[in-house]
CSV table of C-alpha atoms and ligand atoms in Angstrom, one decimal:
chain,number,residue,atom,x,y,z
G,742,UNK,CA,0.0,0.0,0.0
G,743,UNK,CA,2.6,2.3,1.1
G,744,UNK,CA,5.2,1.1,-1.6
G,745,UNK,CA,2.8,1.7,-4.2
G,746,UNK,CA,2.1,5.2,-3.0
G,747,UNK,CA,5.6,6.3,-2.8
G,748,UNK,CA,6.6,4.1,-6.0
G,749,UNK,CA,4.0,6.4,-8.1
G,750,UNK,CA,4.0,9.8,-5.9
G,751,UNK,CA,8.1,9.6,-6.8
G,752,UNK,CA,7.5,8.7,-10.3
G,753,UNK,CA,5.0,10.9,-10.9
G,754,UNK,CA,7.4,13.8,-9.4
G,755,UNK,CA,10.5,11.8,-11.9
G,756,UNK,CA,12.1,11.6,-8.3
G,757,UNK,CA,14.4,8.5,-7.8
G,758,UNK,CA,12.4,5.2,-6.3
G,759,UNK,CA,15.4,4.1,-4.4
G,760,UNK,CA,14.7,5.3,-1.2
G,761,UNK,CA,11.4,3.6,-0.9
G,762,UNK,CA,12.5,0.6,1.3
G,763,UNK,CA,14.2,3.3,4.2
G,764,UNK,CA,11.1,5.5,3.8
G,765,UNK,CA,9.4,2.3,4.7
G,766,UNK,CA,11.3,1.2,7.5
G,767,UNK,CA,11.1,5.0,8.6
G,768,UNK,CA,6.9,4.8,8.7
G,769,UNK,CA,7.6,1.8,10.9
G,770,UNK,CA,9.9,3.4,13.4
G,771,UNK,CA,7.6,6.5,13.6
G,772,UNK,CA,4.4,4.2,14.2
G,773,UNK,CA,5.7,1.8,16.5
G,774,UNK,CA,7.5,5.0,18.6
G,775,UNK,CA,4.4,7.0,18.4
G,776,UNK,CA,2.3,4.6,20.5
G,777,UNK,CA,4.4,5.5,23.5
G,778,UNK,CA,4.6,9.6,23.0
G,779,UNK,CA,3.7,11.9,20.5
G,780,UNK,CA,5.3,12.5,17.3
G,781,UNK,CA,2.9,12.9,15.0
G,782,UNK,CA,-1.3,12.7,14.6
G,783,UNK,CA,-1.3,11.4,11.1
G,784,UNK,CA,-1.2,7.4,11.5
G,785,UNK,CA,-2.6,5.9,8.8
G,786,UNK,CA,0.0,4.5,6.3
G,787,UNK,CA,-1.2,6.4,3.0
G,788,UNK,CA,-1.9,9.4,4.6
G,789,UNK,CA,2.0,9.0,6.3
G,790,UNK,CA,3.1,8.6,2.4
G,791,UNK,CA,1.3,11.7,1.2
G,792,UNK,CA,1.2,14.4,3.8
G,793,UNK,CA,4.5,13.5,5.5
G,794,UNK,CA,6.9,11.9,2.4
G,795,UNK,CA,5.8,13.3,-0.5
G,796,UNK,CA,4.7,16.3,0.9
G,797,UNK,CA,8.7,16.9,1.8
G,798,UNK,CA,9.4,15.2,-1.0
G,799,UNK,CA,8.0,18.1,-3.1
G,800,UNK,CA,10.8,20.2,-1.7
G,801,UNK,CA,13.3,18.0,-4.2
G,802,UNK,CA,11.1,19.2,-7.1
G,803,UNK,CA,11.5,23.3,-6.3
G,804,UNK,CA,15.3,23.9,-5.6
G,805,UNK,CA,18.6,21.6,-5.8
G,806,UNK,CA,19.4,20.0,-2.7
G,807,UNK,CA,22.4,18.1,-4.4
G,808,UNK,CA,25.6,18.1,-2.1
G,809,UNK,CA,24.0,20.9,0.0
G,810,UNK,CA,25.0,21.9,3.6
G,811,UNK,CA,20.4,21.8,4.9
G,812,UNK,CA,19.3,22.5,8.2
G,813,UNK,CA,15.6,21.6,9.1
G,814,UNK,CA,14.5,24.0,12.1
G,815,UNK,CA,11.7,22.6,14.4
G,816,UNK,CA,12.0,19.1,12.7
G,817,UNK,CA,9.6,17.6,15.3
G,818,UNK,CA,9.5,13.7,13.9
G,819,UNK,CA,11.9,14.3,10.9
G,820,UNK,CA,9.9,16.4,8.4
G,821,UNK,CA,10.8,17.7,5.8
G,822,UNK,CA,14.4,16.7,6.6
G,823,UNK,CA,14.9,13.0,7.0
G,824,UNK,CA,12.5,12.3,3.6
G,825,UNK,CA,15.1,14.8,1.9
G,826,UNK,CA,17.9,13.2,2.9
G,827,UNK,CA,16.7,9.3,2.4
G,828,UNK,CA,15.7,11.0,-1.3
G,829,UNK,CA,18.8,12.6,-2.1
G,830,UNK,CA,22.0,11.3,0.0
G,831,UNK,CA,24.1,13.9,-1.1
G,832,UNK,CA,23.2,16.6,1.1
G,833,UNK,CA,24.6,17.1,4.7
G,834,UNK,CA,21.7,17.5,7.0
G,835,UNK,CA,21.3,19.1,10.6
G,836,UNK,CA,17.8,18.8,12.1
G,837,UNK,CA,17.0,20.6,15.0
G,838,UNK,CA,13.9,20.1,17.5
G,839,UNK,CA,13.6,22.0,20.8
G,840,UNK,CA,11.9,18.5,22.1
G,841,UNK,CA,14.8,16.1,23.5
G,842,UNK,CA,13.0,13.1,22.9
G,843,UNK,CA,12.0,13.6,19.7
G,844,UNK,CA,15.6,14.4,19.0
G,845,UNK,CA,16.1,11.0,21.0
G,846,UNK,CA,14.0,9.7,18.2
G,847,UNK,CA,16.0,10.9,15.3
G,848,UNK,CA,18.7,9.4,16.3
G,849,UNK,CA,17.3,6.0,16.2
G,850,UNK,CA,15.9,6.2,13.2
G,851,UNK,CA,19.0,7.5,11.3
G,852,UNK,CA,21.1,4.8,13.8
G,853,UNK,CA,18.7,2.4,12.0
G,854,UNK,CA,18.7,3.3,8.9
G,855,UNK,CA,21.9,3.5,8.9
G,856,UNK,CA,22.6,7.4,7.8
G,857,UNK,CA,25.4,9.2,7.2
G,858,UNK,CA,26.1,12.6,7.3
G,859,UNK,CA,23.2,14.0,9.5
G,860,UNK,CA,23.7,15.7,13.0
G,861,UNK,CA,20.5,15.5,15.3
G,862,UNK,CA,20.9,18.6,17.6
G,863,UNK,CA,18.3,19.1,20.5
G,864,UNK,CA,18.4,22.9,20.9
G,865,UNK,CA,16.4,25.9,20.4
G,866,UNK,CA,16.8,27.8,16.9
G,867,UNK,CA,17.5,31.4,18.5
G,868,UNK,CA,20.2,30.1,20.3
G,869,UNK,CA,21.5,27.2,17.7
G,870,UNK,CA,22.4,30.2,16.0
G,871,UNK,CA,24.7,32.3,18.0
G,872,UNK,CA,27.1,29.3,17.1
G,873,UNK,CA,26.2,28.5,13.9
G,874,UNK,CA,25.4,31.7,12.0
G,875,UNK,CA,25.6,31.7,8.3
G,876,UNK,CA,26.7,28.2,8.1
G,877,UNK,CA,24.0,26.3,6.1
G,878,UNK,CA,23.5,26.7,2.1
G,879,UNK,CA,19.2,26.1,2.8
G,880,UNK,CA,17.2,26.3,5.7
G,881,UNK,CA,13.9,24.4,5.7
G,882,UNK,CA,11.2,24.3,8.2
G,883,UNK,CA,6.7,23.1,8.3
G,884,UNK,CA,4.3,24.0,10.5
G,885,UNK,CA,6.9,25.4,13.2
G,886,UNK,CA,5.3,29.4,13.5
G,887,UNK,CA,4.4,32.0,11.6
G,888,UNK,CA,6.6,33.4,9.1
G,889,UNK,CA,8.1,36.9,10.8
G,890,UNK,CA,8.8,34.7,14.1
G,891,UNK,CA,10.4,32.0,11.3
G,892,UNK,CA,12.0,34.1,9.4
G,893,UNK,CA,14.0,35.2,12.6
G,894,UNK,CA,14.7,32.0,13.4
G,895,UNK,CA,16.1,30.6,10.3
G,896,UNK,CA,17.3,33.5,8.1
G,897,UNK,CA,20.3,34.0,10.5
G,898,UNK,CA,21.4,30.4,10.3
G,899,UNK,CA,22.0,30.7,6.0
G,900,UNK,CA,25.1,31.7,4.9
G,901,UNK,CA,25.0,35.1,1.8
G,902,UNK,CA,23.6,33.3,-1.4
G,903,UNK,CA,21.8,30.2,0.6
G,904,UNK,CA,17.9,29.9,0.4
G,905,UNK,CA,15.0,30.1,3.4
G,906,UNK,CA,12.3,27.3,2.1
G,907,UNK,CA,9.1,27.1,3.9
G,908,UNK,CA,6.2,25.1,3.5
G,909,UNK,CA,3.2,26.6,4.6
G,910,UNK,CA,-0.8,26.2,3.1
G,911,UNK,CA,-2.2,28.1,0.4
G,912,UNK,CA,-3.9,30.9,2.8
G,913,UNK,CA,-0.5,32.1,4.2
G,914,UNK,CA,-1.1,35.1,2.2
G,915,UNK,CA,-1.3,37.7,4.9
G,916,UNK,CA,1.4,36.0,6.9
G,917,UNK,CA,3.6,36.8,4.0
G,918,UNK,CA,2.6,40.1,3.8
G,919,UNK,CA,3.6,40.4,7.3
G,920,UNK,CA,7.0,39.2,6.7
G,921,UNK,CA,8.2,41.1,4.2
G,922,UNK,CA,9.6,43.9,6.8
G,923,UNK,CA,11.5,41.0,8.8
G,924,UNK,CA,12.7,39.3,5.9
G,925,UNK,CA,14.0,42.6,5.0
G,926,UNK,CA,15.7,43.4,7.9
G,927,UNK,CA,17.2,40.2,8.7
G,928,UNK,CA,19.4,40.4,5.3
G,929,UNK,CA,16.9,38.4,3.0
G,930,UNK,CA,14.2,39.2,-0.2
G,931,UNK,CA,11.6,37.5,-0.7
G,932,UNK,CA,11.3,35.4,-4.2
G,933,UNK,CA,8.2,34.1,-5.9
G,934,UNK,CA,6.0,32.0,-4.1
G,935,UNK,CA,5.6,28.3,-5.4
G,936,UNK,CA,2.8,26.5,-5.1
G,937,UNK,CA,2.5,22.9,-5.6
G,938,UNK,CA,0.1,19.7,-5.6
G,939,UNK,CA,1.0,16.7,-3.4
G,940,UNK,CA,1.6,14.0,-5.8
G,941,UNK,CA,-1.6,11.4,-6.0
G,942,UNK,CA,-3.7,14.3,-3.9
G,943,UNK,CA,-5.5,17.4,-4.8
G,944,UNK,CA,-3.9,19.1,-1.8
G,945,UNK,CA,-1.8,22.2,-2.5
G,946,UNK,CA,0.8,23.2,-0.4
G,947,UNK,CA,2.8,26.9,-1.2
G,948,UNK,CA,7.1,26.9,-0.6
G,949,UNK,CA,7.8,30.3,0.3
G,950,UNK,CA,11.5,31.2,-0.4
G,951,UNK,CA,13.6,33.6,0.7
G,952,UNK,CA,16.8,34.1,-0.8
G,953,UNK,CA,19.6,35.3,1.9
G,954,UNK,CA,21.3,38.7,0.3
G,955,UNK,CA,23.7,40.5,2.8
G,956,UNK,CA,24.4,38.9,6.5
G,957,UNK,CA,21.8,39.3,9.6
G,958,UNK,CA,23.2,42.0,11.7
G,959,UNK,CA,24.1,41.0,15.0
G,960,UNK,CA,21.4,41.5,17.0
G,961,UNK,CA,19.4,39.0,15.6
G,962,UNK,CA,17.9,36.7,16.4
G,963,UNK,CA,16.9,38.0,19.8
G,964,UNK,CA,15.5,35.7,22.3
G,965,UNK,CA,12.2,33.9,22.0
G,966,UNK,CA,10.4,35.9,24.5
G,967,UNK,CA,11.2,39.0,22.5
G,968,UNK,CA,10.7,37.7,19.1
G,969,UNK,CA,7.1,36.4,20.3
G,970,UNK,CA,6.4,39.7,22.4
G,971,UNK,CA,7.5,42.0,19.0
G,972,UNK,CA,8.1,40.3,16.1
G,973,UNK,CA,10.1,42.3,13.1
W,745,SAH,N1,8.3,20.1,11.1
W,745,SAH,C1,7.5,19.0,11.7
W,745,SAH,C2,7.1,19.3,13.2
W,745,SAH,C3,6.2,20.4,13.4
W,745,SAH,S1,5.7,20.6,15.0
W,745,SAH,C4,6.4,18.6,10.8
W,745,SAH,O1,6.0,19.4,10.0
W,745,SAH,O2,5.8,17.6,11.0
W,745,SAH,C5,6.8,22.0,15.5
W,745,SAH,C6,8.1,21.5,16.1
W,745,SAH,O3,8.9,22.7,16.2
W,745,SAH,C7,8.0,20.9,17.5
W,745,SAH,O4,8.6,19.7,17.5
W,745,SAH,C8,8.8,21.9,18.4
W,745,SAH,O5,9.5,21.3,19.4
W,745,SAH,C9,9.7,22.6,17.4
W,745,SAH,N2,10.1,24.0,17.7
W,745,SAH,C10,9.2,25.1,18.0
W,745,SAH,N3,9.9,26.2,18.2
W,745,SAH,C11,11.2,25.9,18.0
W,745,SAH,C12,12.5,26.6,18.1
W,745,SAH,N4,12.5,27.9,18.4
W,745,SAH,N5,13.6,25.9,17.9
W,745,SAH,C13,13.6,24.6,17.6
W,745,SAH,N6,12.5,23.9,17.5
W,745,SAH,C14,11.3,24.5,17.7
């Protein structure tokens, strides 16, 4: 059932098929897991292949991951990052959860599935960043807040040049509006929207992107309580 999703949601998106058998054992981990805490509320195996794999997956289809330094802010069970990373091995992936055991979590599943090249980090993104500023070629994040509190969060962690992708529904419209002063000020510009369809669904999902221009000055990001209180 699953296999046959993925096998035609991939094809359909002319994605490589050969990640299908880790995607699988990934569902299994994430099922068995999420009967003793929660990861996620979607349970049933097709709806796991759609709105969690290919959903991410679609991410392959709208900029090139190949080779790329990625970190995934607020990856909560592993999405979009650990479907990008079984999809295209190539990229060096950091995926960051402020939830320890879903970090805990991570790790298993990429212990399992034997992974290479992906660092699970249990930390918050506000801080993850004084360290790590400018050090990642893409930043992706889903369902983590609302854009001017995101863009605050992940904007500082992209190096000049590197891309902001975030997946957010079709009626994100006046949350985008809302962003464009923080995107500004944080050193990014906002590109063209891109929406897209989940493969085998009529669900459309919209990528925002922001491309980083100049570096984030200093003083951001600020700490969560005054990024929540005031955001940009
Ligand atoms: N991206 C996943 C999870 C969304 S739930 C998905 O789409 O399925 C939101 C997650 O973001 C939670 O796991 C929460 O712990 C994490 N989170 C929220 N604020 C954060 C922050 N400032 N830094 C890091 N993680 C954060």
């Amino acid at each position: 059932m699953m296999e046959t999703i993925l096998q035609e949601g991939l094809s359909a998106l002319s994605l490589p098929t050969q990640g299908i058998p880790a995607l699988i054992r990934y569902a299994e981990l994430l099922a068995e897991k999420n009967q003793v805490m929660n990861l996620t509320a979607i349970t049933d195996p097709a709806e796991v292949a759609r709105l969690h794999f290919l959903d991410s997956a679609a991410l392959l289809t709208l900029a090139d991951f190949q080779g790329k330094r990625v970190v995934d802010v607020g990856t909560g069970a592993g999405f979009p990052g650990l479907p990008l990373k079984i999809l295209e091995p190539s990229l060096h992936l950091t995926l960051l959860d402020a939830q320890r055991k879903r970090v805990d979590f991570l790790q298993e599943v990429c212990e399992s599935l034997g992974l290479e090249n992906v660092t699970c980090v249990h930390g918050r993104a506000e801080e993850f960043a004084q360290e790590h500023r400018e050090s990642f070629d893409l930043a992706v994040s889903r369902a983590v807040a609302a854009l001017p509190v995101l863009a605050e969060l992940c904007l500082p962690l992209v190096k000049p040049g590197g891309q902001f992708l975030s997946m957010k529904s079709v009626d994100c419209g006046e949350e985008l509006n809302a962003a464009g002063r923080a995107v500004h000020l944080l050193g990014g510009r906002m590109e063209k929207p891109q929406d897209y369809v989940i493969s085998g669904t009529n669900i459309r999902h919209r990528l925002v992107i922001m491309t980083k221009i100049s570096e984030t000055p200093k003083k951001y990001p600020r700490t969560f309580a005054k990024i929540k209180k005031n955001p940009l």
